[in-house]
mmCIF file of C-alpha atoms in Angstrom:
data_model
loop_
_atom_site.group_PDB
_atom_site.id
_atom_site.type_symbol
_atom_site.label_atom_id
_atom_site.label_comp_id
_atom_site.label_asym_id
_atom_site.label_seq_id
_atom_site.Cartn_x
_atom_site.Cartn_y
_atom_site.Cartn_z
ATOM 1 C CA MET A 23 -74.739 23.396 -33.967
ATOM 2 C CA LYS A 24 -72.428 21.503 -32.350
ATOM 3 C CA ASN A 25 -71.145 18.346 -33.603
ATOM 4 C CA PHE A 26 -70.799 15.733 -30.917
ATOM 5 C CA GLY A 27 -69.760 12.787 -32.662
ATOM 6 C CA ILE A 28 -66.340 14.470 -33.533
ATOM 7 C CA GLN A 29 -63.475 16.208 -31.384
ATOM 8 C CA THR A 30 -61.327 18.210 -33.342
ATOM 9 C CA GLU A 31 -58.462 19.420 -30.659
ATOM 10 C CA GLU A 32 -55.146 21.146 -31.770
ATOM 11 C CA LYS A 33 -52.165 19.491 -30.683
ATOM 12 C CA LYS A 34 -49.707 22.298 -28.694
ATOM 13 C CA ILE A 35 -46.061 21.271 -29.741
ATOM 14 C CA ASN A 36 -44.383 21.788 -26.726
ATOM 15 C CA LYS A 37 -40.775 23.550 -28.235
ATOM 16 C CA LYS A 38 -39.070 23.542 -24.747
ATOM 17 C CA LYS A 39 -39.607 20.308 -24.295
ATOM 18 C CA ILE A 40 -38.275 18.981 -27.946
ATOM 19 C CA ILE A 41 -35.115 21.236 -27.124
ATOM 20 C CA TYR A 42 -34.645 19.292 -23.850
ATOM 21 C CA ILE A 43 -34.904 16.045 -24.934
ATOM 22 C CA SER A 44 -32.706 16.807 -28.268
ATOM 23 C CA LEU A 45 -30.034 18.279 -26.025
ATOM 24 C CA ALA A 46 -29.907 15.365 -23.406
ATOM 25 C CA ALA A 47 -29.788 12.695 -26.796
ATOM 26 C CA VAL A 48 -26.621 14.757 -28.126
ATOM 27 C CA ILE A 49 -25.094 14.741 -24.378
ATOM 28 C CA VAL A 50 -25.733 10.935 -24.189
ATOM 29 C CA ILE A 51 -24.157 10.423 -27.298
ATOM 30 C CA CYS A 52 -21.018 12.518 -26.799
ATOM 31 C CA LEU A 53 -20.586 10.809 -23.244
ATOM 32 C CA ILE A 54 -20.638 7.407 -24.887
ATOM 33 C CA THR A 55 -18.292 8.355 -27.808
ATOM 34 C CA LEU A 56 -15.568 9.561 -26.089
ATOM 35 C CA VAL A 57 -15.683 6.746 -23.489
ATOM 36 C CA ILE A 58 -15.271 3.978 -26.819
ATOM 37 C CA ILE A 59 -12.275 6.207 -28.069
ATOM 38 C CA TYR A 60 -10.781 6.373 -24.247
ATOM 39 C CA TYR A 61 -10.908 2.520 -24.404
ATOM 40 C CA ASN A 62 -10.055 2.273 -28.049
ATOM 41 C CA ASN A 63 -7.613 5.007 -28.420
ATOM 42 C CA LYS A 64 -4.304 4.906 -26.795
ATOM 43 C CA ASN A 65 -3.155 7.948 -27.961
ATOM 44 C CA ALA A 66 -6.354 9.625 -26.753
ATOM 45 C CA ARG A 67 -6.373 8.008 -23.154
ATOM 46 C CA GLU A 68 -3.090 9.378 -22.486
ATOM 47 C CA TRP A 69 -4.234 12.924 -23.478
ATOM 48 C CA ILE A 70 -7.042 12.359 -21.307
ATOM 49 C CA ASP A 71 -5.445 10.995 -18.520
ATOM 50 C CA LYS A 72 -2.835 14.027 -18.540
ATOM 51 C CA ASN A 73 -5.216 16.728 -19.214
ATOM 52 C CA ILE A 74 -8.424 16.087 -17.874
ATOM 53 C CA PHE A 75 -8.217 13.360 -14.964
ATOM 54 C CA ARG A 76 -4.784 14.968 -13.768
ATOM 55 C CA LYS A 77 -2.983 11.221 -13.683
ATOM 56 C CA GLU A 78 0.416 12.328 -14.925
ATOM 57 C CA VAL A 79 3.262 11.242 -12.529
ATOM 58 C CA ILE A 80 6.512 13.444 -13.005
ATOM 59 C CA GLN A 81 9.749 11.491 -12.205
ATOM 60 C CA ASP A 82 11.799 14.094 -11.918
ATOM 61 C CA ASN A 83 10.994 14.684 -8.581
ATOM 62 C CA ALA A 84 10.592 11.135 -7.467
ATOM 63 C CA THR A 85 13.019 10.158 -4.583
ATOM 64 C CA ILE A 86 15.074 6.524 -5.760
ATOM 65 C CA ILE A 87 16.065 3.952 -3.788
ATOM 66 C CA GLU A 88 18.728 1.888 -6.023
ATOM 67 C CA LEU A 89 19.250 -1.549 -4.532
ATOM 68 C CA GLU A 90 22.644 -3.204 -5.224
ATOM 69 C CA ASP A 91 20.909 -6.985 -5.624
ATOM 70 C CA GLN A 92 17.708 -8.266 -6.751
ATOM 71 C CA ASN A 93 17.083 -10.664 -3.729
ATOM 72 C CA SER A 94 16.946 -7.847 -1.485
ATOM 73 C CA ASN A 95 14.059 -7.764 1.190
ATOM 74 C CA VAL A 96 12.450 -4.119 1.332
ATOM 75 C CA TYR A 97 10.000 -3.089 4.534
ATOM 76 C CA ALA A 98 8.512 0.454 5.022
ATOM 77 C CA PHE A 99 7.670 0.539 9.000
ATOM 78 C CA ASN A 100 6.409 3.698 10.766
ATOM 79 C CA LYS A 101 8.037 6.462 8.833
ATOM 80 C CA TYR A 102 10.898 4.818 7.190
ATOM 81 C CA ILE A 103 11.980 2.132 4.585
ATOM 82 C CA GLY A 104 14.229 -0.750 5.500
ATOM 83 C CA VAL A 105 16.386 -2.818 2.883
ATOM 84 C CA LEU A 106 17.483 -6.079 3.913
ATOM 85 C CA ASN A 107 20.480 -7.089 1.632
ATOM 86 C CA LYS A 108 23.113 -9.739 2.617
ATOM 87 C CA ASN A 109 23.121 -9.182 6.485
ATOM 88 C CA ASN A 110 22.984 -5.421 5.904
ATOM 89 C CA PHE A 111 19.928 -3.621 6.981
ATOM 90 C CA ASP A 112 19.806 -0.086 5.914
ATOM 91 C CA ILE A 113 17.499 2.182 6.972
ATOM 92 C CA TYR A 114 15.949 5.317 4.740
ATOM 93 C CA ASN A 115 13.766 8.030 5.591
ATOM 94 C CA ASN A 116 10.724 9.238 3.577
ATOM 95 C CA LEU A 117 13.062 11.717 0.964
ATOM 96 C CA GLY A 118 14.889 8.365 0.346
ATOM 97 C CA LYS A 119 18.307 9.663 2.475
ATOM 98 C CA LYS A 120 20.059 6.675 4.211
ATOM 99 C CA GLU A 121 19.369 7.289 7.909
ATOM 100 C CA THR A 122 21.308 4.396 9.194
ATOM 101 C CA ASN A 123 22.842 0.941 8.758
ATOM 102 C CA PHE A 124 23.598 -2.133 10.834
ATOM 103 C CA THR A 125 24.159 -6.131 10.647
ATOM 104 C CA VAL A 126 21.847 -8.288 11.308
ATOM 105 C CA GLU A 127 22.237 -11.859 10.835
ATOM 106 C CA ILE A 128 19.472 -13.152 8.704
ATOM 107 C CA THR A 129 19.039 -14.393 5.252
ATOM 108 C CA THR A 130 15.396 -15.070 4.918
ATOM 109 C CA PRO A 131 13.537 -12.702 7.023
ATOM 110 C CA ILE A 132 10.188 -12.272 8.960
ATOM 111 C CA PHE A 133 8.893 -8.770 9.021
ATOM 112 C CA LYS A 134 6.170 -7.112 11.311
ATOM 113 C CA SER A 135 5.761 -3.695 12.305
ATOM 114 C CA THR A 136 3.697 -1.909 14.784
ATOM 115 C CA ASN A 137 3.720 2.164 15.030
ATOM 116 C CA ARG A 138 7.678 2.538 15.408
ATOM 117 C CA PHE A 139 8.697 -0.720 16.473
ATOM 118 C CA LEU A 140 10.018 -3.257 13.832
ATOM 119 C CA VAL A 141 10.536 -7.213 14.531
ATOM 120 C CA ILE A 142 12.955 -9.006 12.071
ATOM 121 C CA ALA A 143 13.114 -12.675 12.342
ATOM 122 C CA GLU A 144 15.065 -15.699 10.668
ATOM 123 C CA ASP A 145 12.371 -17.461 8.851
ATOM 124 C CA LYS A 146 12.852 -21.532 10.133
ATOM 125 C CA GLY A 147 15.534 -19.696 12.160
ATOM 126 C CA LYS A 148 16.636 -18.726 15.345
ATOM 127 C CA LYS A 149 17.557 -15.162 15.670
ATOM 128 C CA VAL A 150 14.882 -12.033 16.693
ATOM 129 C CA TYR A 151 16.082 -8.396 16.294
ATOM 130 C CA LEU A 152 13.584 -5.574 17.596
ATOM 131 C CA ILE A 153 14.136 -2.325 16.208
ATOM 132 C CA GLU A 154 13.110 1.087 17.789
ATOM 133 C CA ASP A 155 12.777 3.594 15.268
ATOM 134 C CA LYS A 156 16.780 3.766 13.797
ATOM 135 C CA LYS A 157 18.459 1.757 16.559
ATOM 136 C CA ILE A 158 18.399 -1.984 17.694
ATOM 137 C CA LYS A 159 16.921 -2.349 20.604
ATOM 138 C CA TRP A 160 17.629 -5.855 21.468
ATOM 139 C CA GLU A 161 18.263 -9.124 19.692
ATOM 140 C CA ILE A 162 17.661 -12.830 20.860
ATOM 141 C CA GLN A 163 18.377 -16.271 20.102
ATOM 142 C CA VAL A 164 15.059 -18.517 20.673
ATOM 143 C CA ASP A 165 15.050 -22.313 21.418
ATOM 144 C CA GLY A 166 12.923 -24.088 17.965
ATOM 145 C CA ASP A 167 12.560 -22.588 14.646
ATOM 146 C CA ILE A 168 11.171 -19.291 14.621
ATOM 147 C CA SER A 169 7.551 -19.707 12.111
ATOM 148 C CA GLN A 170 5.498 -16.309 13.018
ATOM 149 C CA VAL A 171 6.469 -13.150 15.087
ATOM 150 C CA TYR A 172 4.146 -10.295 16.231
ATOM 151 C CA VAL A 173 5.041 -6.742 18.105
ATOM 152 C CA ASN A 174 2.634 -5.122 19.647
ATOM 153 C CA ARG A 175 2.447 -1.109 19.781
ATOM 154 C CA ASN A 176 4.202 -1.229 23.240
ATOM 155 C CA GLY A 177 7.228 -2.787 22.037
ATOM 156 C CA TYR A 178 6.329 -6.537 23.306
ATOM 157 C CA VAL A 179 7.309 -9.401 20.789
ATOM 158 C CA ALA A 180 5.438 -12.575 19.998
ATOM 159 C CA VAL A 181 7.322 -15.443 18.778
ATOM 160 C CA VAL A 182 5.849 -18.572 17.448
ATOM 161 C CA LEU A 183 8.212 -21.208 17.413
ATOM 162 C CA THR A 184 8.091 -25.054 16.002
ATOM 163 C CA ASP A 185 10.308 -28.265 16.387
ATOM 164 C CA THR A 186 10.041 -28.345 20.028
ATOM 165 C CA ILE A 187 8.829 -30.551 22.826
ATOM 166 C CA HIS A 188 5.554 -29.408 22.157
ATOM 167 C CA LYS A 189 4.098 -28.733 18.552
ATOM 168 C CA ASN A 190 4.394 -24.802 18.608
ATOM 169 C CA VAL A 191 5.075 -22.841 21.608
ATOM 170 C CA ILE A 192 4.807 -18.861 21.866
ATOM 171 C CA GLN A 193 7.625 -17.264 23.419
ATOM 172 C CA MET A 194 6.877 -13.512 24.812
ATOM 173 C CA ILE A 195 9.625 -11.166 25.169
ATOM 174 C CA ASN A 196 8.595 -7.616 26.468
ATOM 175 C CA SER A 197 10.428 -4.181 25.063
ATOM 176 C CA GLU A 198 13.570 -4.436 27.366
ATOM 177 C CA ARG A 199 14.381 -8.056 26.373
ATOM 178 C CA ASN A 200 12.333 -10.271 29.459
ATOM 179 C CA THR A 201 11.295 -12.924 28.440
ATOM 180 C CA ASN A 202 9.521 -13.989 31.731
ATOM 181 C CA VAL A 203 6.101 -11.891 30.615
#
């Protein structure tokens, strides 16, 4: 006779499912432990950065440009690095070798570059220099005080002048030093 009131079924335990869940739990616990150790232990963080993440920078091969004065102005343009210090503008290549230098009459510079052109102007002054690659293309003295400069990829320079008859005047200069642009 069948007993319809009580049903007894044996539950089968899925061993694969239990193994996968326990393995996933162990991996999550290990990852949490590693993250906590990484953030709290400086020696472990340095070891993980060096051996796992490969973050170590080797300074033996790094190129160094030593500055003579802490008041030097450094600007990177095109594939060069320019350092302005006491009216001397030194240009270094990407390997840190000094390519050239020249004298510019600027103490507080405003730099702007696009492609191979670099404009250096005196902040609240009157001198503007256009440098193309490693040589001075032209220099000019403007009327009014310079507040901003801009150069486009063709060497055209825009200089914003203040303290003129009007509040602000924009003077345009092409790459050949013509101001009637």
